[in-house]
Coordinates of C-alpha atoms in Angstrom, one line a residue:
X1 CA -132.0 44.3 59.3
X2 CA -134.3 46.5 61.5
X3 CA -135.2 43.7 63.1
X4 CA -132.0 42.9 64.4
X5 CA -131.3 46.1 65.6
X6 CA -131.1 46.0 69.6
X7 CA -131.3 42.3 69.6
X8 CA -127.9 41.6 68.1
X9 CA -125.3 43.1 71.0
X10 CA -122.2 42.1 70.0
X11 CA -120.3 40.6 67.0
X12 CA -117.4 38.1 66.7
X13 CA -114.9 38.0 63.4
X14 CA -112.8 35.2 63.1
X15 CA -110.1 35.2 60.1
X16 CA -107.5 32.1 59.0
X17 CA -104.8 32.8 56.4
X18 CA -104.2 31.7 53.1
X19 CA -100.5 31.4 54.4
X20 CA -100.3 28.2 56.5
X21 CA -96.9 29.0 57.9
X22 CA -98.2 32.0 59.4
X23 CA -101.6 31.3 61.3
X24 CA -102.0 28.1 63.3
X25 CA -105.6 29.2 64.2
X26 CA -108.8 27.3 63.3
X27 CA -112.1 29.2 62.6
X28 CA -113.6 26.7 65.0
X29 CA -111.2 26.9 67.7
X30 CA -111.8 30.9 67.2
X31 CA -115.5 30.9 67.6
X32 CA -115.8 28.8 70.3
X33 CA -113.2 30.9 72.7
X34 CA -115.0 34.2 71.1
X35 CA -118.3 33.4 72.1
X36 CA -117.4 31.8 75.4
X37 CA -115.8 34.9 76.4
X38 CA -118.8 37.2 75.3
X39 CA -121.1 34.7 77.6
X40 CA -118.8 34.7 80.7
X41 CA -117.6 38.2 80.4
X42 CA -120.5 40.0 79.1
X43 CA -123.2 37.6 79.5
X44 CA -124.5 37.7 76.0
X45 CA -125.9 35.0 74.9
X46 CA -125.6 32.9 71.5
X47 CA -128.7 34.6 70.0
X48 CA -127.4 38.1 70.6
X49 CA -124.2 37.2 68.5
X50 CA -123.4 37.7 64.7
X51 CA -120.0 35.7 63.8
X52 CA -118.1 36.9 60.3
X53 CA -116.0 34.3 59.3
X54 CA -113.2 35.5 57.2
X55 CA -111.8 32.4 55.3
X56 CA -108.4 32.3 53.5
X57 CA -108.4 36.3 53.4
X58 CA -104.7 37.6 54.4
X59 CA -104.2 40.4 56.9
X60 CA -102.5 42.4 54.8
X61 CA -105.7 43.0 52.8
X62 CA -107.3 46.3 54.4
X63 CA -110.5 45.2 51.9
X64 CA -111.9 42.0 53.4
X65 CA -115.2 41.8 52.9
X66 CA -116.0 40.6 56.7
X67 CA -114.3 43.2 58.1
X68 CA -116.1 45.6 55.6
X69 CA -119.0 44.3 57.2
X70 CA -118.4 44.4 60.4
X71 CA -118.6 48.4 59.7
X72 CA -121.6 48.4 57.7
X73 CA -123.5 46.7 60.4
X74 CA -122.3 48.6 63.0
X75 CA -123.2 51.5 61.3
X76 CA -126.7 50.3 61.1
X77 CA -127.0 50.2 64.7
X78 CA -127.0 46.2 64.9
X79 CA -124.3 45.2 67.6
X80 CA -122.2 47.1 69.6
X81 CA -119.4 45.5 70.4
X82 CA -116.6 43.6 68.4
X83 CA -114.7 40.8 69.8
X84 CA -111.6 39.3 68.1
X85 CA -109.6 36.4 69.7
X86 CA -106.4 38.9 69.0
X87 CA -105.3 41.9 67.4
X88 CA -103.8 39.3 64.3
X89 CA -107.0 38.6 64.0
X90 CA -107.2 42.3 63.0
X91 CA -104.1 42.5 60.9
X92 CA -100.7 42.0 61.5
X93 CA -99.7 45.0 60.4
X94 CA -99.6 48.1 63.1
X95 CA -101.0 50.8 60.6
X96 CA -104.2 48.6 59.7
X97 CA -104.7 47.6 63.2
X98 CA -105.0 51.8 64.0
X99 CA -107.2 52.3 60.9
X100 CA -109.6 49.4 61.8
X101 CA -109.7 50.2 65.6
X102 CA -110.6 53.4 65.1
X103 CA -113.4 53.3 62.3
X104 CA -115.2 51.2 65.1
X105 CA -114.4 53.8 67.8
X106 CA -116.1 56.5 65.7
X107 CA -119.0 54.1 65.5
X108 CA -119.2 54.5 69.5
X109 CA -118.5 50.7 69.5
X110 CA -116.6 49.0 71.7
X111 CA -113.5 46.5 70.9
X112 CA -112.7 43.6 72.8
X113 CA -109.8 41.2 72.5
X114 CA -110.0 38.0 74.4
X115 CA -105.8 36.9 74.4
X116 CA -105.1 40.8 74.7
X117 CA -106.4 43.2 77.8
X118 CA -107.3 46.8 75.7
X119 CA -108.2 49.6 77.1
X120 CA -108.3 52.8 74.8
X121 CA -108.7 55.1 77.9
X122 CA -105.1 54.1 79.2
X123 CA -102.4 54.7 78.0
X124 CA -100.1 52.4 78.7
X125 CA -102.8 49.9 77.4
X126 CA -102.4 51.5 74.0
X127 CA -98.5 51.8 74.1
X128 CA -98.9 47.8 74.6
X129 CA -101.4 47.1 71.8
X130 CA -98.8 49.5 69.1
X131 CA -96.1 47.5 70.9
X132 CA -97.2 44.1 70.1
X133 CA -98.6 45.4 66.4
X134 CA -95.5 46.4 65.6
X135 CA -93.9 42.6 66.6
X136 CA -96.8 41.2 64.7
X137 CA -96.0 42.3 62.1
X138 CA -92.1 41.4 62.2
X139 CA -92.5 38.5 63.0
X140 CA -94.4 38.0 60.3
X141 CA -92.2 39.4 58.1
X142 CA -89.7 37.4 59.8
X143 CA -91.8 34.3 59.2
X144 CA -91.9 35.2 54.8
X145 CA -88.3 36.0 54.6
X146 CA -87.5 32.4 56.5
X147 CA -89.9 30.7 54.3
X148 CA -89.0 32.3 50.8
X149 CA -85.4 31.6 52.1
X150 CA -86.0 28.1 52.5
X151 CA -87.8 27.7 48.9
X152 CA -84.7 29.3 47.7
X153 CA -82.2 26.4 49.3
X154 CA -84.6 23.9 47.9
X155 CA -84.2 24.7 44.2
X156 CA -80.7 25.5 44.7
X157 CA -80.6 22.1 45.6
X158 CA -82.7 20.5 42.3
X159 CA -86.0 20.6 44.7
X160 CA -89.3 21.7 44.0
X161 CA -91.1 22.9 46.7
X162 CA -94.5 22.1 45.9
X163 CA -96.5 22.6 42.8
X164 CA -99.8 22.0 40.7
X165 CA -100.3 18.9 39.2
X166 CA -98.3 18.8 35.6
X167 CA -99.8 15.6 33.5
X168 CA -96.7 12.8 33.0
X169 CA -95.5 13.2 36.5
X170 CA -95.8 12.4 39.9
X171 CA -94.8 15.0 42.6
X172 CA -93.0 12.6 45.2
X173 CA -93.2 14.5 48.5
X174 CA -89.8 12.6 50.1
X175 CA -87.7 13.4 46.8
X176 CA -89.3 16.8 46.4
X177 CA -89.0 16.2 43.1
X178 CA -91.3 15.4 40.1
X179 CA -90.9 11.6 39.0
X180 CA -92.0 9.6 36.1
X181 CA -95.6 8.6 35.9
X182 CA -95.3 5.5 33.2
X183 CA -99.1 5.7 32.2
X184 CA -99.6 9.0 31.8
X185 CA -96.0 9.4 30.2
X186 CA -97.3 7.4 27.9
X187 CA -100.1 9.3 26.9
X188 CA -97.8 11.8 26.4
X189 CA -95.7 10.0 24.0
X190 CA -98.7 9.0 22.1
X191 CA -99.7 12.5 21.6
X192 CA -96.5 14.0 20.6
X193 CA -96.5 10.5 18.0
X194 CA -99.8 11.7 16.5
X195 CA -99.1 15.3 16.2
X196 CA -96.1 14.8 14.3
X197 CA -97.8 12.3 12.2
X198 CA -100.0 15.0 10.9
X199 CA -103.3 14.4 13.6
X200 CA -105.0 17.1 15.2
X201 CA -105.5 18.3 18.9
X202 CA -109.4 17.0 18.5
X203 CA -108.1 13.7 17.0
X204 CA -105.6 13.0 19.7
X205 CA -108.7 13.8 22.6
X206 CA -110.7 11.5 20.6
X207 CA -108.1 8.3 20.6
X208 CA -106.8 8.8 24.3
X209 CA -110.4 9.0 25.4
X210 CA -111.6 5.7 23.4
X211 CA -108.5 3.6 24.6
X212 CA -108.9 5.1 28.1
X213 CA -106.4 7.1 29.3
X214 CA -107.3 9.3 32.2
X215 CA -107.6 12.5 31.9
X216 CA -105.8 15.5 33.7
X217 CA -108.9 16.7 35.7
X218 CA -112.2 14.7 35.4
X219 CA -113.7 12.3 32.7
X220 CA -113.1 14.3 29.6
X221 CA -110.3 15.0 27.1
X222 CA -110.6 18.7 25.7
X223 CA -108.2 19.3 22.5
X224 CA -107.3 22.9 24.4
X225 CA -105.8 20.3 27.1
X226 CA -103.9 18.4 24.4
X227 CA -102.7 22.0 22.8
X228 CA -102.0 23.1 25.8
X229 CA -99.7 20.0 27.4
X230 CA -98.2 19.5 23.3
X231 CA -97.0 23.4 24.4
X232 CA -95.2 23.0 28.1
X233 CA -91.6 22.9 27.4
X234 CA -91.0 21.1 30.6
X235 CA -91.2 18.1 29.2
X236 CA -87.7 18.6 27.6
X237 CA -86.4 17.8 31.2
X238 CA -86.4 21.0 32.7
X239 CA -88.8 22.5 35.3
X240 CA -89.3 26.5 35.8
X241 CA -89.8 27.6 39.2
X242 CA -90.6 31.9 39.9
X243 CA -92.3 32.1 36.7
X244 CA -94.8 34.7 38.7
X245 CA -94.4 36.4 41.7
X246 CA -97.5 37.6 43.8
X247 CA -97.7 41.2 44.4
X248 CA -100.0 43.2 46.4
X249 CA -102.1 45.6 44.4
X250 CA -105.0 47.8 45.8
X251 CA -105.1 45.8 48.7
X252 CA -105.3 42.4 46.5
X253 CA -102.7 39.7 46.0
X254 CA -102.3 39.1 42.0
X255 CA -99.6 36.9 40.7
X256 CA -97.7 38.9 37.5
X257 CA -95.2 37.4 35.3
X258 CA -91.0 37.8 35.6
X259 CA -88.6 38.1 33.1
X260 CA -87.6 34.7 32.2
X261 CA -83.7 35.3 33.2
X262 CA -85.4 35.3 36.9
X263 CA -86.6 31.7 36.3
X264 CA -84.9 28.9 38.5
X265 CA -84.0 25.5 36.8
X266 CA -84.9 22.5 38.0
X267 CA -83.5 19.0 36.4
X268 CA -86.5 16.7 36.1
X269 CA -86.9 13.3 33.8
X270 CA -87.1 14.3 30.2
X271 CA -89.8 12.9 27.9
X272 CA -88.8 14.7 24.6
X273 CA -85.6 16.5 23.3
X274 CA -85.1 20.4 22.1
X275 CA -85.5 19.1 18.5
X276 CA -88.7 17.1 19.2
X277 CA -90.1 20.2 20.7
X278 CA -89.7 22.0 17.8
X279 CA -91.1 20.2 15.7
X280 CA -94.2 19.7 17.9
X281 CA -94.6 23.6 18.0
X282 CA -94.7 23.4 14.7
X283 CA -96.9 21.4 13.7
X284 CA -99.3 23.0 16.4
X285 CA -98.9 26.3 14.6
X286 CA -99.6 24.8 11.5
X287 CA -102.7 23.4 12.5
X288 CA -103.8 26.9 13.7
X289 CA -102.7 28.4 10.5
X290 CA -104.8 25.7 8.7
X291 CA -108.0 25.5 10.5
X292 CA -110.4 28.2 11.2
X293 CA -111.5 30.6 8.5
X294 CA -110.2 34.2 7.8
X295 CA -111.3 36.4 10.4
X296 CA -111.8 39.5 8.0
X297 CA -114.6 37.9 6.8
X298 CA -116.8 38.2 10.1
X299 CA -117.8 41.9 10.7
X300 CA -118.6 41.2 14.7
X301 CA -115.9 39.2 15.6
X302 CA -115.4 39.6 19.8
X303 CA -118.5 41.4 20.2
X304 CA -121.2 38.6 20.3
X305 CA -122.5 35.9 23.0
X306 CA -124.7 33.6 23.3
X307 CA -128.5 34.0 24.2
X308 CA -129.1 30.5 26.0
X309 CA -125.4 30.0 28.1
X310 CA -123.7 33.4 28.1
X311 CA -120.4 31.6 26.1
X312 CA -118.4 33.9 23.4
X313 CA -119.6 33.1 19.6
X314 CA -117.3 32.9 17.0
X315 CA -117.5 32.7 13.0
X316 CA -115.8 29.5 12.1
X317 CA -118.5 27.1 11.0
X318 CA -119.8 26.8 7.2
X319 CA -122.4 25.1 5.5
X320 CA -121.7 23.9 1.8
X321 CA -125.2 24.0 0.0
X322 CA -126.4 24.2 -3.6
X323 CA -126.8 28.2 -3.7
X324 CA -123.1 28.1 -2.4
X325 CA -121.2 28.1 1.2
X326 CA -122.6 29.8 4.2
X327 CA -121.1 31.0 7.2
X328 CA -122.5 30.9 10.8
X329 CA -122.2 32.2 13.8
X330 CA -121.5 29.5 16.6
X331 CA -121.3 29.3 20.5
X332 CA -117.7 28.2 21.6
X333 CA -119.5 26.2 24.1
X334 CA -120.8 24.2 21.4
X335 CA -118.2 23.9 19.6
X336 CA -116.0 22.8 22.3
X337 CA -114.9 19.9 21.8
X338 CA -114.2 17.5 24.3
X339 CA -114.5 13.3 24.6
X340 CA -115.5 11.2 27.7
X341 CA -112.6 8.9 28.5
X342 CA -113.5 5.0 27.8
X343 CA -116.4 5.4 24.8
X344 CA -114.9 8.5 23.1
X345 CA -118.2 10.2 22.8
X346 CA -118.2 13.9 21.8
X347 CA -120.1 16.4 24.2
X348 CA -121.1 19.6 23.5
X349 CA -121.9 21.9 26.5
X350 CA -124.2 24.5 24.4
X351 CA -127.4 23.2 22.3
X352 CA -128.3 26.7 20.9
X353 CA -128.9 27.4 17.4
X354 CA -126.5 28.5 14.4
X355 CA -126.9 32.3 13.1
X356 CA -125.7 32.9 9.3
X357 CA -122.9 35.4 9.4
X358 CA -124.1 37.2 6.6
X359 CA -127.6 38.2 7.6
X360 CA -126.6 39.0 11.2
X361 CA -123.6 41.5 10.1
X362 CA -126.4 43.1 7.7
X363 CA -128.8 44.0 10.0
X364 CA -126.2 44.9 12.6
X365 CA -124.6 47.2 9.9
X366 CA -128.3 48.5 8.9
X367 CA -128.7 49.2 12.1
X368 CA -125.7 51.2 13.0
X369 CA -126.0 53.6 10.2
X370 CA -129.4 54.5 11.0
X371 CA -128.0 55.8 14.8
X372 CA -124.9 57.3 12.9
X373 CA -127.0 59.5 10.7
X374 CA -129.4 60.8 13.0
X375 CA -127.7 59.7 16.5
X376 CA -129.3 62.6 18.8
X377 CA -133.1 61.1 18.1
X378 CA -132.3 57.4 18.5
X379 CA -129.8 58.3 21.6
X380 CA -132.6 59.8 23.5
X381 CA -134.8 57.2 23.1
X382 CA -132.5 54.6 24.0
X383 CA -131.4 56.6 27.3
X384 CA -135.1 57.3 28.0
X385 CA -133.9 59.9 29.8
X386 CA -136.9 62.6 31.1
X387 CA -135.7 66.0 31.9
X388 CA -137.6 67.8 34.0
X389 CA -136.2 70.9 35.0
X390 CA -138.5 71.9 37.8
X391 CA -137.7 68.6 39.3
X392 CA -134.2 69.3 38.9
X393 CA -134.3 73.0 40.4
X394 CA -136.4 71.3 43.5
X395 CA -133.5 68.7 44.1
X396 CA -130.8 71.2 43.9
X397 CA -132.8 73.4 46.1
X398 CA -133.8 70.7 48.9
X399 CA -129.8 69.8 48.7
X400 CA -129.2 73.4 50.1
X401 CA -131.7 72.9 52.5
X402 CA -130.6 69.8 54.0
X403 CA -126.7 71.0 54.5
X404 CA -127.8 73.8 56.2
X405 CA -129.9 71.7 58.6
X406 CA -126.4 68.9 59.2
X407 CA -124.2 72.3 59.8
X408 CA -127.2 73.0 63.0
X409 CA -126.8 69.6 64.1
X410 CA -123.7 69.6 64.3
X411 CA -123.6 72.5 66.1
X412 CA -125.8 71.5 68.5
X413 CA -123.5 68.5 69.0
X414 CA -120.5 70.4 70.0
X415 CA -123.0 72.5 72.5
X416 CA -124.2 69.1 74.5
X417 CA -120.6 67.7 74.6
X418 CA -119.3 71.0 75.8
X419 CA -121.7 71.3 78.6
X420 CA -120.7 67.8 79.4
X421 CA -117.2 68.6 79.4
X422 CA -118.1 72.1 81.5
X423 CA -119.7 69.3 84.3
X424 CA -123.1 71.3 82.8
X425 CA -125.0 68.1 82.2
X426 CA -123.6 65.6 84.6
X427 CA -123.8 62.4 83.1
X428 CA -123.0 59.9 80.2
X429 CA -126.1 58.7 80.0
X430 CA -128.1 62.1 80.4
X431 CA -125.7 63.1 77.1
X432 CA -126.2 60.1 75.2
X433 CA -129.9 60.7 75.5
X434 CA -129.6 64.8 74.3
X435 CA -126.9 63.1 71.5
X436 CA -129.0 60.2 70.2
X437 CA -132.2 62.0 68.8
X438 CA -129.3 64.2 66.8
X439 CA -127.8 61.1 65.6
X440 CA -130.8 60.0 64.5
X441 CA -131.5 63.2 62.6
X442 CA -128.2 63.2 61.2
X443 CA -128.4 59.7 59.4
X444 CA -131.8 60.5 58.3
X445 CA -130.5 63.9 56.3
X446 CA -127.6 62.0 55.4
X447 CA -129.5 59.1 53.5
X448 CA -131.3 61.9 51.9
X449 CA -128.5 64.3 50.8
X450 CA -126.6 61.5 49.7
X451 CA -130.0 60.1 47.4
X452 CA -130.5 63.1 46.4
X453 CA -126.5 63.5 45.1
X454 CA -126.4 60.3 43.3
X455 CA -130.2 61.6 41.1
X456 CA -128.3 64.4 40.1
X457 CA -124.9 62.9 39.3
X458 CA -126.9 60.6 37.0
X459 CA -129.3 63.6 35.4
X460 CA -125.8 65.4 34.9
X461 CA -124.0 62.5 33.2
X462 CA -126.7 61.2 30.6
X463 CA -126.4 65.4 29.9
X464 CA -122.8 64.8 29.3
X465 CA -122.7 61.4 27.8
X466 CA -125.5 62.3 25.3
X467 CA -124.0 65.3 24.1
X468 CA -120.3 63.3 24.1
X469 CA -122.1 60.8 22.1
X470 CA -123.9 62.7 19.3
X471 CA -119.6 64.6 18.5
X472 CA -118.4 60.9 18.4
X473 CA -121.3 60.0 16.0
X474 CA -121.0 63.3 13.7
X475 CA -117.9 62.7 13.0
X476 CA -118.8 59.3 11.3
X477 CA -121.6 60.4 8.9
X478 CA -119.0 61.5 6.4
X479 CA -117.4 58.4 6.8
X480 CA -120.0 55.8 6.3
X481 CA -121.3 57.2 2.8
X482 CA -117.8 55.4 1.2
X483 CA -117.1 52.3 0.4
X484 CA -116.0 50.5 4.3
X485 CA -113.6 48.1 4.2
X486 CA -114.4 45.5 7.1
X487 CA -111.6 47.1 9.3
X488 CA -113.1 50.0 8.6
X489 CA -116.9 48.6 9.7
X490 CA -115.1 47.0 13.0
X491 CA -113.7 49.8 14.0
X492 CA -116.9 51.8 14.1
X493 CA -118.5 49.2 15.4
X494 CA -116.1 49.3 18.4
X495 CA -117.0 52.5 19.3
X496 CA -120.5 51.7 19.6
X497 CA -121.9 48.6 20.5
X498 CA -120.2 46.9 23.7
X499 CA -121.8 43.5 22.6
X500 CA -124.3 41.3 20.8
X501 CA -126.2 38.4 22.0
X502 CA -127.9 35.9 19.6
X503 CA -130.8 33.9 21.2
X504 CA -132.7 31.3 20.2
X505 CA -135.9 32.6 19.4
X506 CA -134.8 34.9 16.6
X507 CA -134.0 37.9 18.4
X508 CA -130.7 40.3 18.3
X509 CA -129.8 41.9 21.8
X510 CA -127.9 44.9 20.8
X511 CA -125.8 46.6 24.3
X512 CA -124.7 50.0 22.5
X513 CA -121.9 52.0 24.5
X514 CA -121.2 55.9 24.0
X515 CA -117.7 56.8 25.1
X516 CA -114.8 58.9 23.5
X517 CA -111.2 58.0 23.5
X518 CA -110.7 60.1 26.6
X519 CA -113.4 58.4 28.9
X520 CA -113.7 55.1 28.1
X521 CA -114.4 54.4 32.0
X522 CA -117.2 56.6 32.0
X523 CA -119.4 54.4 29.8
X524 CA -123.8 54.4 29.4
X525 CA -124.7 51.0 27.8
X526 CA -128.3 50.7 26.6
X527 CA -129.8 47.7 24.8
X528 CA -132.4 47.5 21.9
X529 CA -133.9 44.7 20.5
X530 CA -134.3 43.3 16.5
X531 CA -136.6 41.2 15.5
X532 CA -134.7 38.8 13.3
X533 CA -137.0 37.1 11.1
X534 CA -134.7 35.4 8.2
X535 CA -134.8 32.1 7.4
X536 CA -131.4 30.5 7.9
X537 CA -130.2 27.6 5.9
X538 CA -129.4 24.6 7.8
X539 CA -128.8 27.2 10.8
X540 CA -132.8 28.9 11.4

């Protein structure tokens, strides 16, 4: 980045919308008017530009990450000017348009709109840019209402207006509408046939995928997609529309749920009846019920992943051998199970090795009630924190220092731009160059302060968190001398470890986490490794 500083002069953001209705700009059409103008206007050349292309980001989102950026590298000293093809480009709303302007402002950067004529030193130029941010942003609003409005007629009307692809249907784009799709209605029927006839999800993957019936998305049937389309009740004839609603939350659009007497009707060809349904749900619920094995008999269940892909591990696999049946801990990823449409072949996604159930909860359990019975010892080491208090005192004592020497600066800031003011020194330029060695100084002390802040924050909060994590501890060595129930074990175990990863070549992972009830955002995770060196039947 240094080395771009004084060769970069100016930088160009370009932004499209997720919401087509609203911007009928193209990021290519953008950059190419941008950098024209900063050539013809500025004569800058390509090679002295930096162009941030923010794609499918909404202006209502104060967080974009190009626009982020644009501060960060302003800040750094690389470019000094911004040019936007208009203030939408910005935001459409007044209030961020403001916000943004001025953090480059403070930057002593300059902003330049090519299909808008700013000029923050008059003042009618800045009535006009509030002006028009305030009909950006109605029409905008304008724009939603309209929109929303017309979405509204449509299913009033039996219309959909647009949707994801549902398996069994076709969305016909003339009608509206979702109409029949006879193969993969078909499929449909078959599945709904062989659940009731007492088959499984797995089974039904397997028998569309040998006799070749596409699949949703790709070449592969997974039973979670046959659970999952057995489940829809739109095939009884009726399709939902508003299940979610998108809301803006800290600056981000997330879709939530609403209440199911907000849901819009929409007739659509029915495939199954209300009593077919039934007894499809069922039978699903039964299969549940019947597969599996009892999860109180797996001491880590949700806390362990796999060494070689990353994937959750779960307990449902056993082994029936002459000394009796063992359990094993399994990646989901290889248990998966999903078949390649035409041959039917099974695919598994993880190759990693089975762990038995009962040795791994030992040693985890072995290895929790050593740090439960003499928790201060073992948290140190794990934290490997060093405390040096003379180190401590020096950075405490520098931090003094250093905001004594940014109040002088400052000072002496104020002094050169009042003797500008007073006519005293008699140019810009003869005050930039009094202002720019302070500047410099400034950022320098700054960088340091702030270093210096964050190596005590963390000296301070392994203090805390240690101390925190030897009461939580404590109160547990009582606890652990009875007779656990598994609950019991799992809820300890909660407290502690954050998670455990199996790998390959025989070793445990263990990611420990000391929180109380009260703070369970301000977490420390360390790791520590076993050696696991049991022989595994059928699962080494």
């Amino acid at each position: 980045m240094s080395a771009l500083i004084g060769k970069i002069r100016a930088i160009v953001y370009v932004r499209v919308s997720s919401e087509i209705q609203v911007d009928n700009y193209s990021l290519g059409s953008q950059i190419e008017i941008c950098v024209k103008e900063a050539k013809d206007k500025f004569n800058i050349t390509e090679d002295e530009i930096i162009v941030l292309r923010e794609e499918a980001e909404s202006g209502d989102n104060p967080n974009r990450p190009m626009l982020n950026y644009i501060v960060f590298l302003l800040s750094k000293g690389i470019g000094s000017k911004v040019i936007f093809l208009h203030p939408d480009r910005l935001s459409r709303h007044l209030h961020l348009q403001q916000q943004i302007t001025h953090k480059i402002w403070e930057l002593g950067c300059d902003i330049h709109f090519v299909e808008f004529d700013l000029d923050r030193n008059n003042a009618e130029s800045m009535l006009n840019f509030n002006i028009q941010g305030s009909i950006a942003q109605y029409n905008k609003a304008k724009i939603l209402a309209n929109t929303k409005r017309g979405r509204r007629a449509m299913v009033a009307n039996n219309k959909i207006p647009g949707m994801n692809r549902l398996y069994g249907y076709t969305y016909d784009k003339e009608l509206q509408t979702l109409v029949e799709n006879p193969k993969e209605k078909e499929g449909y029927l078959t599945m709904v046939k062989m659940i009731l006839s007492g088959e499984t999800c797995s089974g039904i993957a397997r028998h569309l995928s040998i006799n070749n019936y596409c699949a949703p998305k790709g070449d592969k049937w997974y039973e979670a997609t046959i659970s999952r389309i057995l489940n829809n009740e739109t095939y009884k004839g009726v399709y939902y529309y508003g299940k979610t609603e998108v809301k803006q939350i800290n600056g981000e659009k997330v879709q939530v749920p609403r209440p199911r007497d907000e849901w819009k009707a929409i007739t659509i060809p029915a495939y199954i009846d209300e009593s077919t349904y039934e007894k499809v749900r069922k039978c699903l619920e039964s299969n549940i019920k019947q597969g599996g094995r009892p999860s109180e008999v797996y001491l880590l269940k949700g806390m362990v992943r796999c060494g070689r892909c990353g994937a959750a591990v779960s307990g449902g696999v056993a082994c029936v051998t002459q000394s009796g049946t063992h359990r094993y801990y399994t990646c989901t990823q290889k248990t998966r199970k999903s078949f390649t449409v035409g041959t039917g072949e099974s695919n598994k996604v993880c190759l990693g090795h089975n762990w038995r159930t009962d040795m791994i909860d030992t040693i985890i359990w072995k290895e929790v009630i050593q740090i439960i019975e003499s928790p201060k010892h073992l948290i140190e080491k794990m934290l490997e924190r060093v405390s040096d208090k003379d180190k401590i005192d020096e950075l405490e004592n520098r931090k003094v220092v250093i905001k004594k020497e940014l109040a002088d600066k400052d000072k002496s800031k104020e002094r050169y731009i009042d003797l500008y003011a007073d006519g005293l020194i008699k140019s810009k330029d003869e005050l930039t160059g009094k202002l720019q060695p302070l500047e410099n100084d400034i950022e320098r002390l700054k960088h340091e302060l702030s270093a210096i802040t964050d190596n005590l924050k963390i000296t301070n909060e392994q203090n805390d968190d240690l101390q925190m994590a030897v009461s939580v501890l404590e109160k547990y060595q009582k606890i652990i001398k009875n007779d656990l129930q598994i609950k019991d074990k799992r809820k300890i175990l909660s407290i502690l470890v954050d998670k455990i990863v199996l790998h390959d070549d025989k070793r445990i992972e263990v990611f420990y986490k000391f929180t109380s009830e009260d703070r369970l955002n301000d977490r420390v995770s360390t790791k520590k490794l076993l050696n696991y060196h049991h022989e595994q039947v059928n699962g080494r």
